[in-house]
PDB file of C-alpha atoms in Angstrom:
ATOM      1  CA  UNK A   1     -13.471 -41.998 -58.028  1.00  0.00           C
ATOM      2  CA  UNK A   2     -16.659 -40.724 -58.103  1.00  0.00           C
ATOM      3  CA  UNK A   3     -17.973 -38.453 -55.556  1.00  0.00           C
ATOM      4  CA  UNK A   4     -20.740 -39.736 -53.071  1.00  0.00           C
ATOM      5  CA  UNK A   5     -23.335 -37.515 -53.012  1.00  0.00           C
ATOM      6  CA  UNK A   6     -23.641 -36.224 -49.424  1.00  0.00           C
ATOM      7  CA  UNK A   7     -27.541 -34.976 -50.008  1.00  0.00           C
ATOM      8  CA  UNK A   8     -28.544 -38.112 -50.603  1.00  0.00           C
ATOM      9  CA  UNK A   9     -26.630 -39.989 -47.929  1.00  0.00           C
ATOM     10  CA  UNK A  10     -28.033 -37.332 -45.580  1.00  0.00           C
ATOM     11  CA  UNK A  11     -31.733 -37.486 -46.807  1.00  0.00           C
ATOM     12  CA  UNK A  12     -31.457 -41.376 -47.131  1.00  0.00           C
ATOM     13  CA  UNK A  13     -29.798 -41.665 -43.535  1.00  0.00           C
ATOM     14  CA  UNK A  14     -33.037 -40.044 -42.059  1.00  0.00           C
ATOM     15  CA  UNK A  15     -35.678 -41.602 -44.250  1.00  0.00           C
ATOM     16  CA  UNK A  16     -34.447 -45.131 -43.832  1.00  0.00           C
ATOM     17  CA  UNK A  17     -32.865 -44.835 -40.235  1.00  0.00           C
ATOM     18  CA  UNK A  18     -34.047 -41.541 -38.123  1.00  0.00           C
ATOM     19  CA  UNK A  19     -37.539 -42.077 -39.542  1.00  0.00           C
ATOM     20  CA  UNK A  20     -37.680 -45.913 -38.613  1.00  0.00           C
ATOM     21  CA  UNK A  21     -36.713 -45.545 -35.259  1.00  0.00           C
ATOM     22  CA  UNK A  22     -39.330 -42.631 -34.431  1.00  0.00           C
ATOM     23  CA  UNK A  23     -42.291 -44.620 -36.971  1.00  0.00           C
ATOM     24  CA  UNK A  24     -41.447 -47.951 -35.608  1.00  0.00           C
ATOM     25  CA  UNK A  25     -39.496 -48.428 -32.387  1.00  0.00           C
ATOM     26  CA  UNK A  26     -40.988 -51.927 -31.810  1.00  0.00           C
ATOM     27  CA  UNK A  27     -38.713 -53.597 -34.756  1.00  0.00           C
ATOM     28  CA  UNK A  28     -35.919 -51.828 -32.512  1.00  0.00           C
ATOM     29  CA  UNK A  29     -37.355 -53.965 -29.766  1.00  0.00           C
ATOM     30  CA  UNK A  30     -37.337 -56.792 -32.399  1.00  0.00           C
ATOM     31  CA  UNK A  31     -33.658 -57.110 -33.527  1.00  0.00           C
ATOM     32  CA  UNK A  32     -32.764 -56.525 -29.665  1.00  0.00           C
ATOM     33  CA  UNK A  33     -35.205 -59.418 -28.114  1.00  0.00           C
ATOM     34  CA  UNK A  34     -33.048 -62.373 -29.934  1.00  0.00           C
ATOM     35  CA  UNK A  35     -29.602 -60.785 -28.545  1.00  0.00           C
ATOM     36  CA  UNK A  36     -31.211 -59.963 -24.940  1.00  0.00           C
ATOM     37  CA  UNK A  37     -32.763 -63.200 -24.833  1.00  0.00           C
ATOM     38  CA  UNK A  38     -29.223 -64.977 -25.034  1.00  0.00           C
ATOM     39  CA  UNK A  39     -28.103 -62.620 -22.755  1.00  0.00           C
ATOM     40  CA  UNK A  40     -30.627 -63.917 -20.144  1.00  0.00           C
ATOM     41  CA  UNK A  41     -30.576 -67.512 -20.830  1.00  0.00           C
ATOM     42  CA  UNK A  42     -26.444 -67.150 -20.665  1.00  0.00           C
ATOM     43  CA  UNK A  43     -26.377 -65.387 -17.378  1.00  0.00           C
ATOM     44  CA  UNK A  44     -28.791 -67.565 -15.945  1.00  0.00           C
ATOM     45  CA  UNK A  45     -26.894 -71.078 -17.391  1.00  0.00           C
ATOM     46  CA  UNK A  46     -23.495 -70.036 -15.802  1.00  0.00           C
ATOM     47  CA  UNK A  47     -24.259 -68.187 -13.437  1.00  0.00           C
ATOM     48  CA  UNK A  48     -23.198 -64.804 -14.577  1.00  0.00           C
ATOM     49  CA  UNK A  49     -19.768 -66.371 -15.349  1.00  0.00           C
ATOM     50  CA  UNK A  50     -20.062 -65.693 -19.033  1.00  0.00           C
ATOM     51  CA  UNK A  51     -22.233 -62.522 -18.981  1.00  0.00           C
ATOM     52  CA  UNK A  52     -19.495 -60.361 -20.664  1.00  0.00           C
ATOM     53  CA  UNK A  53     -19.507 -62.720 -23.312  1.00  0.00           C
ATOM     54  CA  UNK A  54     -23.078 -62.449 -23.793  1.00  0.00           C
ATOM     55  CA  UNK A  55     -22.888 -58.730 -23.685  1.00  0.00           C
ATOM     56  CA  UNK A  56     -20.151 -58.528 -26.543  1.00  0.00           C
ATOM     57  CA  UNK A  57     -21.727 -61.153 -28.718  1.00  0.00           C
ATOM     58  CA  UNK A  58     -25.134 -59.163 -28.198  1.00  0.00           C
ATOM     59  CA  UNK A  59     -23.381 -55.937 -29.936  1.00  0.00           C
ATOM     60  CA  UNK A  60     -22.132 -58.340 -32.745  1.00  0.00           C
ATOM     61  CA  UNK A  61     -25.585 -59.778 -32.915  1.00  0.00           C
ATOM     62  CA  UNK A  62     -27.208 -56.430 -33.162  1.00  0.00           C
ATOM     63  CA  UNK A  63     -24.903 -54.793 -35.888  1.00  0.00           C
ATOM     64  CA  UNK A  64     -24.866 -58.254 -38.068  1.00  0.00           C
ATOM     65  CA  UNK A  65     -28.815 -59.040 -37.652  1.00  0.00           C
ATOM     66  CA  UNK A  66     -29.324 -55.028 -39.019  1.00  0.00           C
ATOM     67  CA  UNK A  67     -26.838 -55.695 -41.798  1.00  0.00           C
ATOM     68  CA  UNK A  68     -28.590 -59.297 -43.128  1.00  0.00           C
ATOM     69  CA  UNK A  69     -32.033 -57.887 -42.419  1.00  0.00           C
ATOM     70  CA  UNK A  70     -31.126 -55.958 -45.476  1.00  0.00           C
ATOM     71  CA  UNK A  71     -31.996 -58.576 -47.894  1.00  0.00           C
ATOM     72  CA  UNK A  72     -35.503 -58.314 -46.853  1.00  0.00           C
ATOM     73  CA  UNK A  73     -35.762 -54.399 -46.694  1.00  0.00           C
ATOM     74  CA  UNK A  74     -33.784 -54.109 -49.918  1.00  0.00           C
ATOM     75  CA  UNK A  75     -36.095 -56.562 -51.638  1.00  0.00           C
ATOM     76  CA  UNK A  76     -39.379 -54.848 -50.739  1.00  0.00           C
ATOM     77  CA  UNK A  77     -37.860 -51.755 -52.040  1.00  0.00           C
ATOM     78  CA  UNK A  78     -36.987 -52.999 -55.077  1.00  0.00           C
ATOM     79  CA  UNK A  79     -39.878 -55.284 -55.838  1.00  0.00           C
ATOM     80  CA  UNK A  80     -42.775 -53.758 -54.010  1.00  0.00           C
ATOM     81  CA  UNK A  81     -42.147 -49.910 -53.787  1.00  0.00           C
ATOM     82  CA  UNK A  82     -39.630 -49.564 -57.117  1.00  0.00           C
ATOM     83  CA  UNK A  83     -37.665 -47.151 -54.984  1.00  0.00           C
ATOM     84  CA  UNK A  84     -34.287 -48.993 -56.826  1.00  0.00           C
ATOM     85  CA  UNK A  85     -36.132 -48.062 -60.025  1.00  0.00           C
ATOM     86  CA  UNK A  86     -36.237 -44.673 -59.202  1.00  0.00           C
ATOM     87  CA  UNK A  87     -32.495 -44.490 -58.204  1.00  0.00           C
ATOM     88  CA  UNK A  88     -31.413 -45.997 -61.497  1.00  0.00           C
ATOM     89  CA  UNK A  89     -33.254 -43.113 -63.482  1.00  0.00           C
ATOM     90  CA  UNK A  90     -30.807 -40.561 -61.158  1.00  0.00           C
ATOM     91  CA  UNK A  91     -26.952 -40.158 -60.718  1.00  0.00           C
ATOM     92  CA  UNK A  92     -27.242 -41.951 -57.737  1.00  0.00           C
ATOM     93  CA  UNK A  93     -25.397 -45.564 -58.267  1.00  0.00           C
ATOM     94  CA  UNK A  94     -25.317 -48.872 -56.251  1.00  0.00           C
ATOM     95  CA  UNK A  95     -22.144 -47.512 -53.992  1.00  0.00           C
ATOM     96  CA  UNK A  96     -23.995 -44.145 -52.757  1.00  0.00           C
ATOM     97  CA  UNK A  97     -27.300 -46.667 -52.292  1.00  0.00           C
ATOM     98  CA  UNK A  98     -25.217 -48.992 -50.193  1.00  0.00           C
ATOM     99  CA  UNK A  99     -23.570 -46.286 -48.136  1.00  0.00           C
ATOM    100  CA  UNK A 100     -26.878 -44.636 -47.474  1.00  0.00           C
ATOM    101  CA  UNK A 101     -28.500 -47.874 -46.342  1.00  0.00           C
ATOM    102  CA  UNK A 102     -25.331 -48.682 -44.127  1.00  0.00           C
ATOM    103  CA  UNK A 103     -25.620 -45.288 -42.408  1.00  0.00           C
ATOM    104  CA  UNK A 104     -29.445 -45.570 -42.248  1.00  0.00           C
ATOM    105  CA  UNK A 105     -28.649 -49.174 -40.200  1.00  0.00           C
ATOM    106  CA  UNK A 106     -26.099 -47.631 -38.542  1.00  0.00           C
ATOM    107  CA  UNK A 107     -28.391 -44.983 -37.252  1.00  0.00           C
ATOM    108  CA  UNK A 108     -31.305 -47.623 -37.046  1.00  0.00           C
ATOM    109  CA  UNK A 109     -28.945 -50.200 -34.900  1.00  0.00           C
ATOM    110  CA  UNK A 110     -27.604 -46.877 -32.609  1.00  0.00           C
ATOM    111  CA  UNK A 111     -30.326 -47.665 -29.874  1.00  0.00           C
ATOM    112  CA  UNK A 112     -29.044 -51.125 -29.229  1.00  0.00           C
ATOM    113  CA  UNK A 113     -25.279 -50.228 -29.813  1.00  0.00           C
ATOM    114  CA  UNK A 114     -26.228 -47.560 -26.906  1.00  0.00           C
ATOM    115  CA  UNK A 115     -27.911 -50.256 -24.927  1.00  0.00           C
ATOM    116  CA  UNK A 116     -24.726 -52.618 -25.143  1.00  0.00           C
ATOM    117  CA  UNK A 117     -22.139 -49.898 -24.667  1.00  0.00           C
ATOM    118  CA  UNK A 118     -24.129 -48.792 -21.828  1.00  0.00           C
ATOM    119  CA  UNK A 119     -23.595 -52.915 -20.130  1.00  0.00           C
ATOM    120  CA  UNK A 120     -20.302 -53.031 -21.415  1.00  0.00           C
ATOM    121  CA  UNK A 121     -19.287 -50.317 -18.975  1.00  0.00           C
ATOM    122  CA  UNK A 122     -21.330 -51.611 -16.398  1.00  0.00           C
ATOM    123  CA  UNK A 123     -19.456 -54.887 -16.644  1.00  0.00           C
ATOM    124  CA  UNK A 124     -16.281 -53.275 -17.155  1.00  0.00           C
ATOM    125  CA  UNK A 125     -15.802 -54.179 -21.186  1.00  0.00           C
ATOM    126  CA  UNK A 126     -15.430 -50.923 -22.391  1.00  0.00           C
ATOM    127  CA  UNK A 127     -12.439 -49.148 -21.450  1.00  0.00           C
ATOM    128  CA  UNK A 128     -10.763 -45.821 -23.405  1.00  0.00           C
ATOM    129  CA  UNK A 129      -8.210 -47.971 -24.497  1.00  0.00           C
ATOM    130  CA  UNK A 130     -10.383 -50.348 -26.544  1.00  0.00           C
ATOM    131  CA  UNK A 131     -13.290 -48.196 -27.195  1.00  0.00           C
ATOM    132  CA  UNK A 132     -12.351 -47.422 -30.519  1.00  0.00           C
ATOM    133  CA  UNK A 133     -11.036 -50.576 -31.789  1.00  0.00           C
ATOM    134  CA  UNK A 134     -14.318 -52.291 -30.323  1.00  0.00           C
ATOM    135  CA  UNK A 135     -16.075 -49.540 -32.700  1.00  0.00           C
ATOM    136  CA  UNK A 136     -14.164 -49.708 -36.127  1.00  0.00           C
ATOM    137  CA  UNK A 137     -14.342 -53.834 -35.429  1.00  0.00           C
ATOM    138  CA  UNK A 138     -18.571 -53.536 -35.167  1.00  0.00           C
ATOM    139  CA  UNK A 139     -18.913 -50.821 -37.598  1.00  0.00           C
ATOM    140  CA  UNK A 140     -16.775 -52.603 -40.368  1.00  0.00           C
ATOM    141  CA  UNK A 141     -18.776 -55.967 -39.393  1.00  0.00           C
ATOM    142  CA  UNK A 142     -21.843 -53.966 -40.674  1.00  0.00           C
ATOM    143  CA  UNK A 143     -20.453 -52.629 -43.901  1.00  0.00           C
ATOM    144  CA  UNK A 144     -19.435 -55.984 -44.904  1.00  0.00           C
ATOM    145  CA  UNK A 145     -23.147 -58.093 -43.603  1.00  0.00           C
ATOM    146  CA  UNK A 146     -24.503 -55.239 -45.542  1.00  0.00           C
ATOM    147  CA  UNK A 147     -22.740 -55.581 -48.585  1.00  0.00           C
ATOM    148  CA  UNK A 148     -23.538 -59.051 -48.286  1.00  0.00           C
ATOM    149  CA  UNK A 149     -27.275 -58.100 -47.981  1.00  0.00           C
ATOM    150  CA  UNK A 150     -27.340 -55.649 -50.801  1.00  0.00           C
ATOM    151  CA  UNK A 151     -25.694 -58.553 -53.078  1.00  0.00           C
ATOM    152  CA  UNK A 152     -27.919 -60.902 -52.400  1.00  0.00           C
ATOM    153  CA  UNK A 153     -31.084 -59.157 -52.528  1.00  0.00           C
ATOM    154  CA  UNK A 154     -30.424 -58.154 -56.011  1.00  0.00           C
ATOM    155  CA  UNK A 155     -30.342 -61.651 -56.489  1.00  0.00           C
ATOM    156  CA  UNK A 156     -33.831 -62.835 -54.527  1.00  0.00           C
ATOM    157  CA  UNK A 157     -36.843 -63.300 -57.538  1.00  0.00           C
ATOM    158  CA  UNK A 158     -39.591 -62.510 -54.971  1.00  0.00           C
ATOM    159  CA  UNK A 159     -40.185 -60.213 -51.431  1.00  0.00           C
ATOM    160  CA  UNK A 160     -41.592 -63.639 -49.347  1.00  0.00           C
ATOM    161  CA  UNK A 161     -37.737 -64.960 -49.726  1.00  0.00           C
ATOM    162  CA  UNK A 162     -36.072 -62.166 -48.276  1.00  0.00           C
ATOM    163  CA  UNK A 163     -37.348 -62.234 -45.159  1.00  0.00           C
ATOM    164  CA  UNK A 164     -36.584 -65.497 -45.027  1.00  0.00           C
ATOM    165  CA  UNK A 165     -33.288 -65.953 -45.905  1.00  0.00           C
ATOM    166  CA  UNK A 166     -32.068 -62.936 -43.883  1.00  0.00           C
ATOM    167  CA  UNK A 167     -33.644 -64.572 -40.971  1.00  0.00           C
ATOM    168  CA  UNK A 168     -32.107 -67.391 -41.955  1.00  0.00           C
ATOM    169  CA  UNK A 169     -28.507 -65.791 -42.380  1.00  0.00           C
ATOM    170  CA  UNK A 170     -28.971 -63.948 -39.649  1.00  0.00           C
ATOM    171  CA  UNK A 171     -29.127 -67.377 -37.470  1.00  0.00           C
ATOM    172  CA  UNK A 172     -26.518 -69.277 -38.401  1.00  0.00           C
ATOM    173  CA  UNK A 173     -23.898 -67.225 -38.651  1.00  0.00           C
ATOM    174  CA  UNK A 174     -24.392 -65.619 -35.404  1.00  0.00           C
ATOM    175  CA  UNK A 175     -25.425 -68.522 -33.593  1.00  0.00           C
ATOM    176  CA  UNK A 176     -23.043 -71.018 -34.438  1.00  0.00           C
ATOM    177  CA  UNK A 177     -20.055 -68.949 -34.794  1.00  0.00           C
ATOM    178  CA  UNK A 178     -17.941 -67.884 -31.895  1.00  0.00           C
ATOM    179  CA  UNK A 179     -20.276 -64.698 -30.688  1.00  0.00           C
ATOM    180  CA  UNK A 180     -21.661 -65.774 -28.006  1.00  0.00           C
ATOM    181  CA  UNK A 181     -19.017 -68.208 -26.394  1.00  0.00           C
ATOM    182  CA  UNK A 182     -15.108 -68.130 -26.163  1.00  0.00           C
ATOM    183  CA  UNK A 183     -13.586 -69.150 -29.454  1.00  0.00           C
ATOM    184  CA  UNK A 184     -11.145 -71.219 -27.621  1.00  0.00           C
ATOM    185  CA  UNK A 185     -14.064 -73.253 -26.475  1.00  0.00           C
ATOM    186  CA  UNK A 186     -13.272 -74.603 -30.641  1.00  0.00           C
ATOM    187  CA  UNK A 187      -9.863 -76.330 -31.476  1.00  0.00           C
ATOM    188  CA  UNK A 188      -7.922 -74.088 -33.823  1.00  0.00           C
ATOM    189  CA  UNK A 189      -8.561 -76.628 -36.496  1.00  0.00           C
ATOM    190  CA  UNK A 190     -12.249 -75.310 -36.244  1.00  0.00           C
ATOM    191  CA  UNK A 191     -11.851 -71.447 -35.411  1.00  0.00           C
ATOM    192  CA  UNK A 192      -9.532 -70.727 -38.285  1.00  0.00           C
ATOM    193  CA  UNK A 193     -11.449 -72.051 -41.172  1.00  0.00           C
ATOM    194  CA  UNK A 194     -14.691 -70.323 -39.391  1.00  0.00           C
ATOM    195  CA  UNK A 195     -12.428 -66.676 -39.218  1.00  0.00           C
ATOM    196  CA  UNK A 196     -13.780 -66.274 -43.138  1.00  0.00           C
ATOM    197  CA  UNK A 197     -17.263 -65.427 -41.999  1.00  0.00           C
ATOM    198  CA  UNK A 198     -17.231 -61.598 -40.492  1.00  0.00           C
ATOM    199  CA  UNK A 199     -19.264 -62.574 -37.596  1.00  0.00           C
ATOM    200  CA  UNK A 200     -16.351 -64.998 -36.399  1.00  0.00           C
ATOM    201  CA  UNK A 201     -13.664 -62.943 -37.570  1.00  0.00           C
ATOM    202  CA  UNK A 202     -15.340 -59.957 -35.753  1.00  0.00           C
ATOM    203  CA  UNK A 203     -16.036 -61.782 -32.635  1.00  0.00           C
ATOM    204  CA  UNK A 204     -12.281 -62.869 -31.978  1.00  0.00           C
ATOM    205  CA  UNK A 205     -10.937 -59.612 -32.380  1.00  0.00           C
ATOM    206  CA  UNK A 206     -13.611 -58.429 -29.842  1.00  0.00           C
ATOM    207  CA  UNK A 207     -13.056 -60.858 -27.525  1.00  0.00           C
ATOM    208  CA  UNK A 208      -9.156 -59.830 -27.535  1.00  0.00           C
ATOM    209  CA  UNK A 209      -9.161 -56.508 -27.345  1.00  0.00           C
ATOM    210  CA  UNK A 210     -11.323 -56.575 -24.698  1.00  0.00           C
ATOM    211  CA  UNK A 211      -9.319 -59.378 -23.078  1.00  0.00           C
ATOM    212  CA  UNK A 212     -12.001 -61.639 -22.471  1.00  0.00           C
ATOM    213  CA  UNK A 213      -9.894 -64.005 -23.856  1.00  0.00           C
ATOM    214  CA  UNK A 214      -5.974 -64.109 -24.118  1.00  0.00           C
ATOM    215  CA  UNK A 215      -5.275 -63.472 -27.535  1.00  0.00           C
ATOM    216  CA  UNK A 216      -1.765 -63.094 -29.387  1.00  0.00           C
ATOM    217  CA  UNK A 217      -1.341 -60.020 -31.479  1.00  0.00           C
ATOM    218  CA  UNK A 218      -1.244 -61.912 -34.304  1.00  0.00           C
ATOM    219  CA  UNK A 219      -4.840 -63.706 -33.903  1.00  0.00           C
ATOM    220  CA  UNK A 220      -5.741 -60.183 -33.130  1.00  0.00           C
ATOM    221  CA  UNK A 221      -4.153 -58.428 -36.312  1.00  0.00           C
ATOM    222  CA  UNK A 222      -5.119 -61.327 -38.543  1.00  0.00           C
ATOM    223  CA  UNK A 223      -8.982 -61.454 -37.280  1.00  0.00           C
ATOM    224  CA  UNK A 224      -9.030 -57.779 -38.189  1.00  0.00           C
ATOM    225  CA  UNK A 225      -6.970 -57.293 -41.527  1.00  0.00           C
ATOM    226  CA  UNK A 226      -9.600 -60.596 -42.159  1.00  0.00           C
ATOM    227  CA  UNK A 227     -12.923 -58.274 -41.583  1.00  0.00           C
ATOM    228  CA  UNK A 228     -10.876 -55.479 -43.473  1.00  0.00           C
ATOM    229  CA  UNK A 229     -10.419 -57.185 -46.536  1.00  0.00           C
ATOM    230  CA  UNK A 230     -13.751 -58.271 -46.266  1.00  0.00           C
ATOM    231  CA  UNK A 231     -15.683 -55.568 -46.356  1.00  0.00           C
ATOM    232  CA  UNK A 232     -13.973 -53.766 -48.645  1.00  0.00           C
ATOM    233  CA  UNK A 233     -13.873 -57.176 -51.138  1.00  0.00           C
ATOM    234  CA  UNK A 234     -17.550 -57.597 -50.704  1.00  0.00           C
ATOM    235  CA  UNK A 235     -18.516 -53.851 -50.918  1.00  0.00           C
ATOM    236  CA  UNK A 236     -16.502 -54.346 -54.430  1.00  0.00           C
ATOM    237  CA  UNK A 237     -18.802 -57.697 -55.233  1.00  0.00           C
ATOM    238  CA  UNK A 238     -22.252 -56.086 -54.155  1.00  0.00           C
ATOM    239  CA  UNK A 239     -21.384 -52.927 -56.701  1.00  0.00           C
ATOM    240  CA  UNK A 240     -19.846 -54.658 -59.655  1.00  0.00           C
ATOM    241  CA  UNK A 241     -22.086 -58.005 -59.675  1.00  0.00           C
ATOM    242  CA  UNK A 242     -25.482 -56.586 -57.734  1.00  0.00           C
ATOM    243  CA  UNK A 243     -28.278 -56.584 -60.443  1.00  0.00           C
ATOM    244  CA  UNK A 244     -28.569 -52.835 -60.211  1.00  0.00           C
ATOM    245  CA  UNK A 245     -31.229 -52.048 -62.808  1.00  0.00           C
ATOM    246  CA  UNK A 246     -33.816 -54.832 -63.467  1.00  0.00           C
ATOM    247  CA  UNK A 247     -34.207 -56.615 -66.939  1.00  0.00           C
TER     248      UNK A 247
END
């Protein structure tokens, strides 16, 4: 297995992510208004009754929305600025590029992630027991929306559609999906086909661990070995079938 290569993880992380955040923090505002504003309409609709919902499906929201909005970054970079040009003329390869633009969303998303752990101790989500599950669940939902992104950006003829389909990706599967509502609310007939997309497979395992919702161990192991699997089967796809160097 090759070696990542940690300078340009590093160097990546804080061009794409550190040097967003300080350049732009009104697109932070951005991918936090859509989240926020369900957070709102939620608390106000039942009466607070299903805030810690909201609050959980907002940190879903936040680390999915950075991982589609890939499409439209990776695009531009490849199209407009040639920066993917310039990678495919180095050692670097399509797994270090991915990694780097993971950590760089990682980094990128931490403000909101910060925002949402902050409420979720508030509300009396967060707990030391299921602190770190609750973080290897959100952080492996990124990897895998990201791989998704970085796939299907390779695939995207022109920048205009990339914005448009990661907005579009970005709403469906966060919005009809599970996220923001109990996933019992759906009859198992529903839920378990919808536990293939990340967002809903993420979501359920959130919402049991911490016990929103009474979940068995087994929804709860099967919801995560499901995101598992999945990011590691479509990091696999977005390296071995991305367009990597252009034709």
């Amino acid at each position: 297995m090759r070696v990542l290569r940690s300078s340009f993880l590093l160097a990546f992380t804080i061009f794409y992510g550190w040097s967003s955040i300080r350049r732009g923090f009104v697109y932070v505002l951005t991918y936090l208004s859509i989240p926020l504003a369900e957070l709102f309409l939620i608390y106000i609709i039942t009466r607070g009754d299903f805030v810690k919902f909201a609050i959980v499906g907002g940190l879903i929201s936040v680390m999915a929305n950075n991982g589609f909005s890939l499409i439209g970054d990776l695009v531009f970079l490849r199209l407009e600025s040639r920066l993917q040009d310039l990678l495919v003329a180095t050692s670097i390869g399509p797994s270090d590029y991915i990694m780097g633009l993971m950590l760089a969303n990682l980094l990128y998303s931490s403000p909101g992630v910060i925002l949402y752990i902050m409420l979720a101790v508030i509300y009396h989500v967060l707990t030391l027991t299921n602190f770190i599950p609750l973080l290897i669940d959100v952080t492996l939902l990124l990897f895998s929306t990201s791989s998704i992104g970085f796939f299907l950006a390779s695939l995207v003829p022109h920048t205009r559609y990339g914005w448009g389909l990661a907005g579009l990706l970005s709403s469906i599967l966060t919005i009809i999906p599970p996220v923001f509502y109990p996933y019992t609310f759906l009859p198992k007939s529903l839920y378990i086909p919808l536990l293939i997309l990340p967002t809903t497979a993420s979501a359920i395992f959130s919402q049991g661990i911490t016990n929103l919702v009474n979940t068995s161990v087994e929804m709860l192991v099967v919801s995560f070995l499901v995101l598992l699997l999945e990011s590691i089967l479509f990091f696999f796809l977005s390296v071995r079938f991305s367009r990597w160097r252009e034709r």
